[in-house]
Amino acid sequence: MECVFGMVGKDFALVVADSSAVNSILVHKSNEDKIMVLDSHKLMGASGEAGDRAQFTEYVQKNVSLYQYRNNIPLTTKAAANFMRGELATALRKNPYMVNIVLAGYDKETGPSLYFIDYIATLHKVDKAAFGYGSYFALSMMDRHYHPNMTVDEAIKLADQCIEEIRSRLVVAPQNFIIKIVDKDGAREHSWRRTTKD
Amino acid sequence: MLGCYSRMVEAGSFVDHSSLRSIQVAGFFWFFTSQSQHFFFLFKMSRRYDSRTTIFSPEGRLYQVEYAMEAIGNAGSAIGILSKDGVVLVGEKKVTSKLLQTSTSTEKMYKIDDHIACAVAGIMSDANILINTARVQAQRYTFSYQEPMPVEQLVQSLCDTKQGYTQFGGLRPFGVSFLFAGWDKNYGFQLYMSDPSGNYGGWKAAAIGANNQAAQSMLKQDYKDDISREEAVQLALKVLSKTMDSTSLTSDKLELAEVFLSSSGKVKYQVCTPDALSKMLVKYGVTQPPAEA
């Protein structure tokens, strides 16, 4: 089942997500990208109802770029996180989106940052975050091994340990994972961790 | 009444056969002769294009918008100057009557948010509406993003409102010009000027209200880049004293406000007290010290 997690390193932040599209007991697809590149320096990892996830991430992405067109300045990660929280909070009392978000970003003034946002509009600025069944393992692993000022290599190693633990301990473990990273040079795909071919 | 009616008919028939040039000629006449006949020329003719804000005249002008700008030309003036360490706003308080209780707070300067203030020239009742919208916009932005609203965005949103009244609904435009002074993390200190048409622009030094052209040209002459805030205050007071109608500048006819960064790095909006202002006027040689009674 779903696993999305992320952490902040020394001068970067990374987000990891499984890439399974599941319906009931069936896996439809194992290369579904659940981490949206919001703008040049933001990553939005999302888990939850597939339709809501697609709708909400795209809605946010389009709003972030609209802001940029209108004002010629990018939205900070903090501003984007609060915008998402606001949208989820308004939706919550009408027709809630079933999505949980790990938002990673890099800003000139504040450096890398990571935000935990769940479908009931909770917002936390954190060093490490995780959602889904995989979160039990990922959080435990990160609690044990995470430290501030991690290098990219250390963080990737920790992410691999998390993935390894999920694969060996979770009954319904997803096959493939994707890792994306954001630093001063922008948001981009880092690598995949595959056990099955697409 | 009957006389008036017949004159209007007369004037009307004239208009129908006349070119636009004669409309201007009639307006010209009215300035120099106050004969009622000429008045009706103007009345009937300009009525075609200036009774609604939403209609262009054949020369491509929007008369109501121009009249709104005219209204501001009679209002107490305000000057804004951008300096490297802050923005200075000075305003002329019109003392209309000796009996009027001058308000202890400012009447031309308004704080919009922690990091933005504005000075007003024009119809105050209109301005109050716009200031309220500006404050709402600023709070709404912080509610959405938990960050202070960038200065230009606030100016733009307010100017969008102003523009709306020159195009929709058959309402009159806002007879208000603003000077916005503010600071944001992207562009630092900024000064903007806006007019009733909804136009706005960023300025190093700007003037609105009565004699704004004279003030503007003085500012153009005396403004230097890298001016300090103190020098900016001095320049603003000097320009205002020279462009104001009254001969002696006193603190009860003036308002001075500044936006700058405090030693802790926070944006601060500070209004100068009348006492401090009096001392400053003497110090800069704008007015003579009061004679010993």
Coordinates of C-alpha atoms in Angstrom, one line a residue:
Chain A
M1 CA 0.0 0.0 0.0
E2 CA 0.9 3.6 -0.3
C3 CA 4.2 5.1 1.0
V4 CA 5.2 8.7 0.6
F5 CA 7.9 10.2 2.7
G6 CA 10.5 12.9 2.7
M7 CA 13.3 14.5 4.7
V8 CA 15.4 17.7 4.8
G9 CA 19.2 17.5 4.4
K10 CA 21.9 20.0 4.7
D11 CA 21.1 22.1 1.6
F12 CA 18.5 20.0 -0.1
A13 CA 15.2 18.1 0.6
L14 CA 14.1 14.9 -0.9
V15 CA 10.8 13.1 -1.4
V16 CA 10.2 9.4 -1.9
A17 CA 7.0 7.8 -3.1
D18 CA 5.9 4.4 -4.2
S19 CA 4.7 4.2 -7.8
S20 CA 1.8 1.7 -7.6
A21 CA -1.6 2.5 -8.9
V22 CA -3.8 0.1 -6.9
N23 CA -7.4 -0.7 -7.1
S24 CA -8.8 -3.2 -4.5
I25 CA -6.4 -6.1 -4.6
L26 CA -5.1 -5.3 -8.1
V27 CA -2.1 -3.4 -9.1
H28 CA -2.9 -1.6 -12.3
K29 CA 0.4 0.0 -12.9
S30 CA 3.7 0.2 -11.2
N31 CA 5.2 3.4 -12.7
E32 CA 2.7 6.0 -11.5
D33 CA 4.6 9.2 -10.5
K34 CA 3.1 10.5 -7.3
I35 CA 5.6 13.3 -6.8
M36 CA 4.6 16.4 -8.7
V37 CA 7.2 19.1 -9.6
L38 CA 5.1 22.1 -8.5
D39 CA 7.5 24.8 -9.9
S40 CA 11.2 25.1 -10.4
H41 CA 12.0 24.6 -6.7
K42 CA 9.1 22.6 -5.2
L43 CA 8.2 19.0 -4.9
M44 CA 4.8 17.8 -3.9
G45 CA 4.5 14.1 -2.9
A46 CA 0.9 13.1 -2.5
S47 CA -0.9 10.0 -1.3
G48 CA -4.5 9.2 -1.0
E49 CA -7.5 8.7 -3.3
A50 CA -6.1 8.6 -6.8
G51 CA -8.6 10.9 -8.4
D52 CA -8.4 13.5 -5.6
R53 CA -4.6 13.3 -5.7
A54 CA -4.5 14.0 -9.4
Q55 CA -7.1 16.8 -9.1
F56 CA -5.6 18.5 -6.1
T57 CA -2.0 18.4 -7.1
E58 CA -2.8 19.7 -10.5
Y59 CA -5.0 22.4 -9.1
V60 CA -2.2 23.6 -6.8
Q61 CA 0.3 23.4 -9.5
K62 CA -1.8 25.6 -11.8
N63 CA -2.4 28.1 -9.0
V64 CA 1.3 28.3 -8.2
S65 CA 2.1 29.1 -11.8
L66 CA -0.8 31.5 -12.1
Y67 CA 0.7 33.4 -9.1
Q68 CA 4.1 33.4 -10.8
Y69 CA 2.6 34.8 -14.1
R70 CA 0.7 37.5 -12.3
N71 CA 3.3 38.7 -9.9
N72 CA 6.6 37.8 -11.5
I73 CA 7.9 36.4 -8.3
P74 CA 7.7 32.8 -7.2
L75 CA 5.6 31.7 -4.2
T76 CA 7.8 30.6 -1.3
T77 CA 7.5 27.1 0.0
K78 CA 5.9 28.3 3.1
A79 CA 3.3 30.3 1.2
A80 CA 2.5 27.4 -1.1
A81 CA 2.1 25.1 2.0
N82 CA -0.2 27.5 3.6
F83 CA -2.2 27.9 0.3
M84 CA -2.6 24.1 0.2
R85 CA -3.7 24.0 3.8
G86 CA -6.2 26.7 3.1
E87 CA -7.6 24.9 0.1
L88 CA -7.9 21.6 2.1
A89 CA -9.5 23.4 5.0
T90 CA -12.2 25.0 2.8
A91 CA -12.8 21.7 1.0
L92 CA -12.9 19.8 4.3
R93 CA -16.4 21.2 5.3
K94 CA -17.8 20.7 1.8
N95 CA -16.4 17.9 -0.3
P96 CA -13.0 17.0 1.1
Y97 CA -10.0 15.9 -1.0
M98 CA -8.6 12.6 0.3
V99 CA -5.0 13.6 -0.1
N100 CA -2.0 13.8 2.2
I101 CA 1.0 15.8 1.1
V102 CA 4.7 16.0 1.7
L103 CA 5.9 19.3 0.3
A104 CA 9.6 19.9 -0.2
G105 CA 11.0 23.1 -1.4
Y106 CA 14.1 25.3 -1.6
D107 CA 14.0 29.1 -1.2
K108 CA 16.8 31.5 -1.5
E109 CA 16.3 33.1 1.9
T110 CA 15.3 30.1 4.0
G111 CA 17.0 27.2 2.2
P112 CA 15.4 23.7 2.1
S113 CA 12.2 23.0 3.9
L114 CA 9.7 20.2 4.3
Y115 CA 6.0 20.5 5.1
F116 CA 3.6 17.8 6.4
I117 CA 0.0 18.5 5.2
D118 CA -2.8 15.9 5.7
Y119 CA -6.4 15.8 4.3
I120 CA -7.9 17.3 7.4
A121 CA -5.7 20.4 6.8
T122 CA -3.0 19.9 9.4
L123 CA 0.1 21.8 8.5
H124 CA 3.5 21.2 10.1
K125 CA 7.0 22.3 9.2
V126 CA 9.1 19.2 9.8
D127 CA 12.5 17.6 9.2
K128 CA 11.0 14.3 8.2
A129 CA 7.5 13.2 7.2
A130 CA 5.7 10.1 6.0
F131 CA 2.2 9.0 5.0
G132 CA 0.5 5.7 4.2
Y133 CA 1.2 2.2 5.5
G134 CA 4.8 2.6 4.7
S135 CA 5.0 5.5 7.2
Y136 CA 5.2 3.1 10.2
F137 CA 8.5 1.8 8.9
A138 CA 9.8 4.9 7.3
L139 CA 9.2 7.0 10.4
S140 CA 10.8 4.5 12.7
M141 CA 13.8 4.2 10.4
M142 CA 14.1 8.0 10.1
D143 CA 13.7 8.4 13.9
R144 CA 16.7 6.1 14.4
H145 CA 19.0 7.3 11.6
Y146 CA 18.0 10.8 10.6
H147 CA 20.2 13.7 11.7
P148 CA 20.2 17.3 10.6
N149 CA 22.8 18.4 8.0
M150 CA 22.7 15.1 6.2
T151 CA 24.5 14.9 2.8
V152 CA 22.7 13.7 -0.3
D153 CA 24.5 10.4 -0.1
E154 CA 23.5 9.9 3.5
A155 CA 19.9 10.8 2.9
I156 CA 19.7 8.5 -0.1
K157 CA 21.1 5.7 1.9
L158 CA 18.5 6.3 4.6
A159 CA 15.8 6.4 2.0
D160 CA 17.0 3.1 0.7
Q161 CA 17.0 1.7 4.3
C162 CA 13.3 2.8 4.6
I163 CA 12.4 1.2 1.3
E164 CA 14.2 -2.0 2.2
E165 CA 12.3 -2.1 5.5
I166 CA 8.9 -1.5 3.8
R167 CA 9.7 -4.2 1.3
S168 CA 10.6 -6.8 3.9
R169 CA 8.0 -5.9 6.6
L170 CA 4.9 -4.7 4.8
V171 CA 2.5 -7.4 3.6
V172 CA 1.2 -5.3 0.8
A173 CA 4.5 -3.6 -0.2
P174 CA 4.6 -1.7 -3.5
Q175 CA 7.2 -2.9 -6.0
N176 CA 8.7 0.4 -7.2
F177 CA 9.7 3.7 -5.7
I178 CA 10.7 7.0 -7.1
I179 CA 13.1 9.5 -5.4
K180 CA 13.0 13.2 -6.2
I181 CA 15.3 15.9 -4.9
V182 CA 15.2 19.7 -4.6
D183 CA 18.2 22.0 -3.9
K184 CA 19.5 25.4 -5.0
D185 CA 19.7 24.1 -8.6
G186 CA 16.0 23.1 -8.7
A187 CA 13.6 20.2 -8.3
R188 CA 14.3 17.0 -10.3
E189 CA 14.0 13.3 -10.4
H190 CA 16.9 11.6 -8.6
S191 CA 16.4 7.8 -9.3
W192 CA 14.1 4.9 -9.2
R193 CA 14.1 1.7 -7.0
R194 CA 12.5 -1.0 -9.0
T195 CA 11.8 -4.7 -8.3
T196 CA 9.5 -5.2 -11.3
K197 CA 9.7 -4.0 -14.9
D198 CA 6.8 -1.8 -16.1
Chain B
M1 CA -37.4 77.3 -17.1
L2 CA -38.9 77.9 -20.5
G3 CA -36.0 80.1 -21.4
C4 CA -33.6 77.4 -20.5
Y5 CA -35.5 74.9 -22.5
S6 CA -35.4 76.9 -25.7
R7 CA -31.7 77.6 -25.3
M8 CA -31.0 73.9 -24.9
V9 CA -32.9 73.2 -28.1
E10 CA -30.9 75.9 -29.8
A11 CA -27.6 74.5 -28.5
G12 CA -28.7 71.1 -29.4
S13 CA -29.3 71.8 -33.0
F14 CA -25.9 73.5 -33.1
V15 CA -24.2 70.4 -31.9
D16 CA -25.8 68.1 -34.3
H17 CA -24.3 69.9 -37.2
S18 CA -21.0 70.8 -35.7
S19 CA -17.7 69.0 -35.8
L20 CA -15.8 68.1 -32.6
R21 CA -13.6 71.1 -32.9
S22 CA -16.5 73.3 -32.1
I23 CA -17.2 71.4 -28.9
Q24 CA -13.8 72.3 -27.7
V25 CA -14.3 75.9 -28.8
A26 CA -17.5 76.1 -26.8
G27 CA -15.6 74.8 -23.8
F28 CA -13.0 77.4 -24.3
F29 CA -15.6 80.2 -24.5
W30 CA -17.2 79.1 -21.3
F31 CA -13.9 79.7 -19.5
F32 CA -13.8 83.3 -20.4
T33 CA -17.4 84.2 -20.5
S34 CA -19.9 83.0 -18.0
Q35 CA -22.8 83.8 -20.1
S36 CA -25.5 81.3 -19.7
Q37 CA -25.8 80.7 -23.4
H38 CA -22.3 79.5 -23.6
F39 CA -22.7 77.4 -20.6
F40 CA -25.5 75.6 -22.3
F41 CA -23.3 75.0 -25.3
L42 CA -20.9 73.2 -23.1
F43 CA -23.5 71.4 -21.1
K44 CA -25.3 70.0 -24.0
M45 CA -22.3 69.2 -26.1
S46 CA -20.1 67.6 -23.5
R47 CA -23.0 65.7 -22.1
R48 CA -22.8 63.4 -25.1
Y49 CA -19.5 61.9 -24.0
D50 CA -18.9 62.7 -20.4
S51 CA -22.1 61.7 -18.7
R52 CA -21.1 58.1 -18.6
T53 CA -17.7 56.9 -17.5
T54 CA -17.9 54.0 -19.9
I55 CA -18.0 55.9 -23.1
F56 CA -15.1 57.2 -25.1
S57 CA -15.3 60.6 -26.8
P58 CA -14.4 60.6 -30.4
E59 CA -10.9 61.8 -29.5
G60 CA -10.6 58.6 -27.5
R61 CA -10.9 60.3 -24.1
L62 CA -12.8 59.3 -21.0
Y63 CA -14.1 62.6 -19.6
Q64 CA -15.3 61.4 -16.3
V65 CA -11.9 59.9 -15.5
E66 CA -10.2 63.2 -16.5
Y67 CA -12.6 65.1 -14.3
A68 CA -11.8 62.8 -11.4
M69 CA -8.2 63.6 -11.9
E70 CA -9.1 67.3 -11.9
A71 CA -10.8 66.9 -8.5
I72 CA -7.5 65.7 -7.1
G73 CA -5.7 68.7 -8.5
N74 CA -7.6 70.8 -6.0
A75 CA -6.9 68.5 -3.0
G76 CA -4.2 69.0 -0.4
S77 CA -1.0 67.7 -1.8
A78 CA 1.2 64.8 -0.7
I79 CA 4.8 64.0 -1.6
G80 CA 6.6 60.7 -1.3
I81 CA 10.3 60.1 -1.6
L82 CA 12.2 56.8 -1.8
S83 CA 15.5 56.7 0.0
K84 CA 18.0 53.9 0.5
D85 CA 16.9 53.2 4.0
G86 CA 13.2 54.0 3.9
V87 CA 10.3 55.8 2.3
V88 CA 9.1 59.2 3.4
L89 CA 5.6 60.6 3.0
V90 CA 4.6 64.2 3.7
G91 CA 1.1 65.6 3.3
E92 CA -0.5 69.0 3.4
K93 CA -3.4 69.2 5.8
K94 CA -6.0 71.7 4.6
V95 CA -7.2 73.7 7.5
T96 CA -10.7 74.6 6.2
S97 CA -11.9 76.4 9.3
K98 CA -10.6 77.7 12.5
L99 CA -13.4 76.0 14.3
L100 CA -12.6 72.6 12.9
Q101 CA -11.2 70.2 15.5
T102 CA -8.0 69.0 13.9
S103 CA -7.8 65.3 14.4
T104 CA -5.0 64.1 16.6
S105 CA -4.3 61.1 14.4
T106 CA -3.4 61.4 10.8
E107 CA -5.9 62.3 8.1
K108 CA -3.9 61.8 5.0
M109 CA -1.6 58.9 6.0
Y110 CA -3.0 55.5 6.5
K111 CA -1.3 52.3 7.6
I112 CA -2.5 49.5 5.4
D113 CA -0.6 46.6 6.9
D114 CA 2.5 46.3 9.0
H115 CA 4.7 46.9 6.0
I116 CA 2.7 49.3 3.8
A117 CA 1.3 52.8 4.3
C118 CA -0.3 55.3 2.0
A119 CA -0.9 59.0 1.5
V120 CA -4.1 60.2 0.0
A121 CA -5.1 63.1 -2.2
G122 CA -8.6 63.6 -3.4
I123 CA -12.1 62.9 -2.1
M124 CA -11.6 61.5 1.4
S125 CA -14.9 59.6 1.5
D126 CA -13.9 57.8 -1.7
A127 CA -10.5 57.2 -0.2
N128 CA -11.9 55.6 2.9
I129 CA -13.6 53.0 0.8
L130 CA -10.4 52.2 -1.1
I131 CA -8.3 52.1 2.1
N132 CA -10.7 49.6 3.6
T133 CA -10.5 47.4 0.5
A134 CA -6.7 47.6 0.6
R135 CA -6.6 46.6 4.2
V136 CA -9.0 43.7 3.5
Q137 CA -6.8 42.6 0.6
A138 CA -3.7 42.7 2.7
Q139 CA -5.2 40.6 5.4
R140 CA -6.7 38.2 3.0
Y141 CA -3.3 37.6 1.5
T142 CA -1.7 36.9 4.8
F143 CA -4.6 34.6 5.6
S144 CA -3.9 32.6 2.4
Y145 CA -0.2 32.5 2.5
Q146 CA 0.9 33.5 6.1
E147 CA 3.2 36.0 4.6
P148 CA 3.0 39.8 4.2
M149 CA 1.6 40.9 0.8
P150 CA 4.1 42.1 -1.7
V151 CA 3.7 45.9 -2.1
E152 CA 3.1 45.9 -5.8
Q153 CA 0.5 43.2 -5.6
L154 CA -1.5 45.4 -3.1
V155 CA -1.2 48.4 -5.3
Q156 CA -2.2 46.4 -8.3
S157 CA -5.3 44.9 -6.6
L158 CA -6.4 48.4 -5.5
C159 CA -5.8 49.8 -9.0
D160 CA -7.9 46.9 -10.5
T161 CA -10.8 48.1 -8.3
K162 CA -10.3 51.7 -9.5
Q163 CA -10.1 50.6 -13.1
G164 CA -13.4 48.7 -12.7
Y165 CA -15.2 52.0 -12.0
T166 CA -14.0 53.4 -15.3
Q167 CA -15.5 50.6 -17.3
F168 CA -18.4 48.9 -15.6
G169 CA -21.7 49.7 -14.1
G170 CA -22.3 53.4 -14.9
L171 CA -20.8 54.5 -11.6
R172 CA -18.4 57.3 -11.2
P173 CA -14.7 56.6 -10.7
F174 CA -12.9 57.1 -7.4
G175 CA -11.6 60.6 -7.1
V176 CA -8.5 59.6 -5.3
S177 CA -4.8 59.4 -6.0
F178 CA -2.5 57.4 -3.7
L179 CA 1.1 57.3 -2.8
F180 CA 2.0 53.9 -1.4
A181 CA 5.1 53.4 0.6
G182 CA 6.2 49.9 1.6
W183 CA 8.8 47.3 2.0
D184 CA 8.9 43.6 1.0
K185 CA 11.5 40.9 0.9
N186 CA 11.6 40.8 -2.9
Y187 CA 12.1 44.4 -3.8
G188 CA 12.9 46.2 -0.6
F189 CA 11.6 49.7 -0.2
Q190 CA 9.1 50.9 -2.8
L191 CA 7.1 53.9 -3.7
Y192 CA 4.1 53.8 -5.9
M193 CA 1.7 56.4 -7.3
S194 CA -1.8 55.7 -8.5
D195 CA -4.5 57.8 -10.1
P196 CA -8.3 57.5 -10.6
S197 CA -7.9 55.7 -14.0
G198 CA -6.3 52.8 -12.2
N199 CA -2.9 53.5 -13.6
Y200 CA 0.1 53.0 -11.3
G201 CA 3.8 53.2 -11.4
G202 CA 6.9 52.8 -9.2
W203 CA 8.7 56.1 -8.4
K204 CA 11.8 57.4 -6.7
A205 CA 9.9 60.6 -5.8
A206 CA 6.4 61.5 -6.6
A207 CA 3.7 64.1 -5.8
I208 CA 0.0 64.1 -5.9
G209 CA -2.7 66.7 -5.3
A210 CA -2.5 70.5 -5.7
N211 CA 0.5 71.8 -7.6
N212 CA 1.8 68.3 -8.1
Q213 CA 3.5 69.3 -11.4
A214 CA 5.5 72.0 -9.7
A215 CA 6.4 69.7 -6.9
Q216 CA 7.3 66.9 -9.3
S217 CA 9.7 69.1 -11.3
M218 CA 11.4 70.3 -8.1
L219 CA 11.8 66.7 -7.0
K220 CA 13.3 65.9 -10.4
Q221 CA 15.8 68.6 -10.0
D222 CA 16.8 67.9 -6.4
Y223 CA 16.5 64.1 -6.1
K224 CA 19.7 62.2 -5.9
D225 CA 20.1 58.4 -5.9
D226 CA 21.4 57.0 -2.6
I227 CA 19.7 59.8 -0.7
S228 CA 19.4 59.0 3.0
R229 CA 16.0 59.0 4.8
E230 CA 16.9 62.1 6.7
E231 CA 17.8 63.9 3.5
A232 CA 14.6 62.7 2.0
V233 CA 12.6 64.2 4.8
Q234 CA 14.4 67.5 4.4
L235 CA 13.8 67.5 0.6
A236 CA 10.1 66.6 1.0
L237 CA 9.5 69.4 3.5
K238 CA 11.4 71.9 1.3
V239 CA 9.4 70.9 -1.8
L240 CA 6.1 71.0 0.1
S241 CA 6.8 74.4 1.6
K242 CA 7.5 75.9 -1.8
T243 CA 4.5 74.4 -3.5
M244 CA 2.0 75.0 -0.8
D245 CA -0.2 78.1 -1.1
S246 CA 0.2 79.2 2.5
T247 CA 3.2 81.3 3.2
S248 CA 4.5 79.8 6.4
L249 CA 4.6 76.1 7.0
T250 CA 3.6 75.0 10.5
S251 CA 3.3 71.6 12.0
D252 CA -0.5 71.8 12.2
K253 CA -0.7 72.0 8.4
L254 CA 1.6 69.0 7.9
E255 CA 1.8 65.3 8.3
L256 CA 5.0 63.3 8.0
A257 CA 5.2 59.5 8.1
E258 CA 8.1 57.2 7.4
V259 CA 8.4 53.5 6.6
F260 CA 11.8 52.0 7.5
L261 CA 13.5 49.0 9.0
S262 CA 14.0 49.1 12.7
S263 CA 17.3 48.0 14.3
S264 CA 15.7 44.5 14.9
G265 CA 15.1 44.3 11.1
K266 CA 11.3 44.7 11.3
V267 CA 9.4 47.1 9.1
K268 CA 8.2 50.1 11.0
Y269 CA 5.7 52.8 10.1
Q270 CA 6.2 55.9 12.1
V271 CA 4.2 59.1 12.2
C272 CA 6.1 62.2 13.2
T273 CA 4.6 64.1 16.2
P274 CA 3.6 67.7 15.8
D275 CA 6.3 68.8 18.3
A276 CA 9.1 66.8 16.5
L277 CA 7.8 68.2 13.2
S278 CA 7.9 71.8 14.5
K279 CA 11.5 71.3 15.5
M280 CA 12.4 69.7 12.2
L281 CA 10.9 72.6 10.3
V282 CA 13.0 75.1 12.2
K283 CA 16.1 72.9 11.9
Y284 CA 15.8 72.6 8.2
G285 CA 15.1 76.3 7.9
V286 CA 11.7 75.8 6.3
T287 CA 10.0 78.1 8.9
Q288 CA 11.3 80.6 11.3
P289 CA 11.3 79.7 15.0
P290 CA 8.2 81.2 16.7
A291 CA 8.8 84.7 18.1
E292 CA 9.0 84.9 21.9
A293 CA 5.6 85.9 23.2

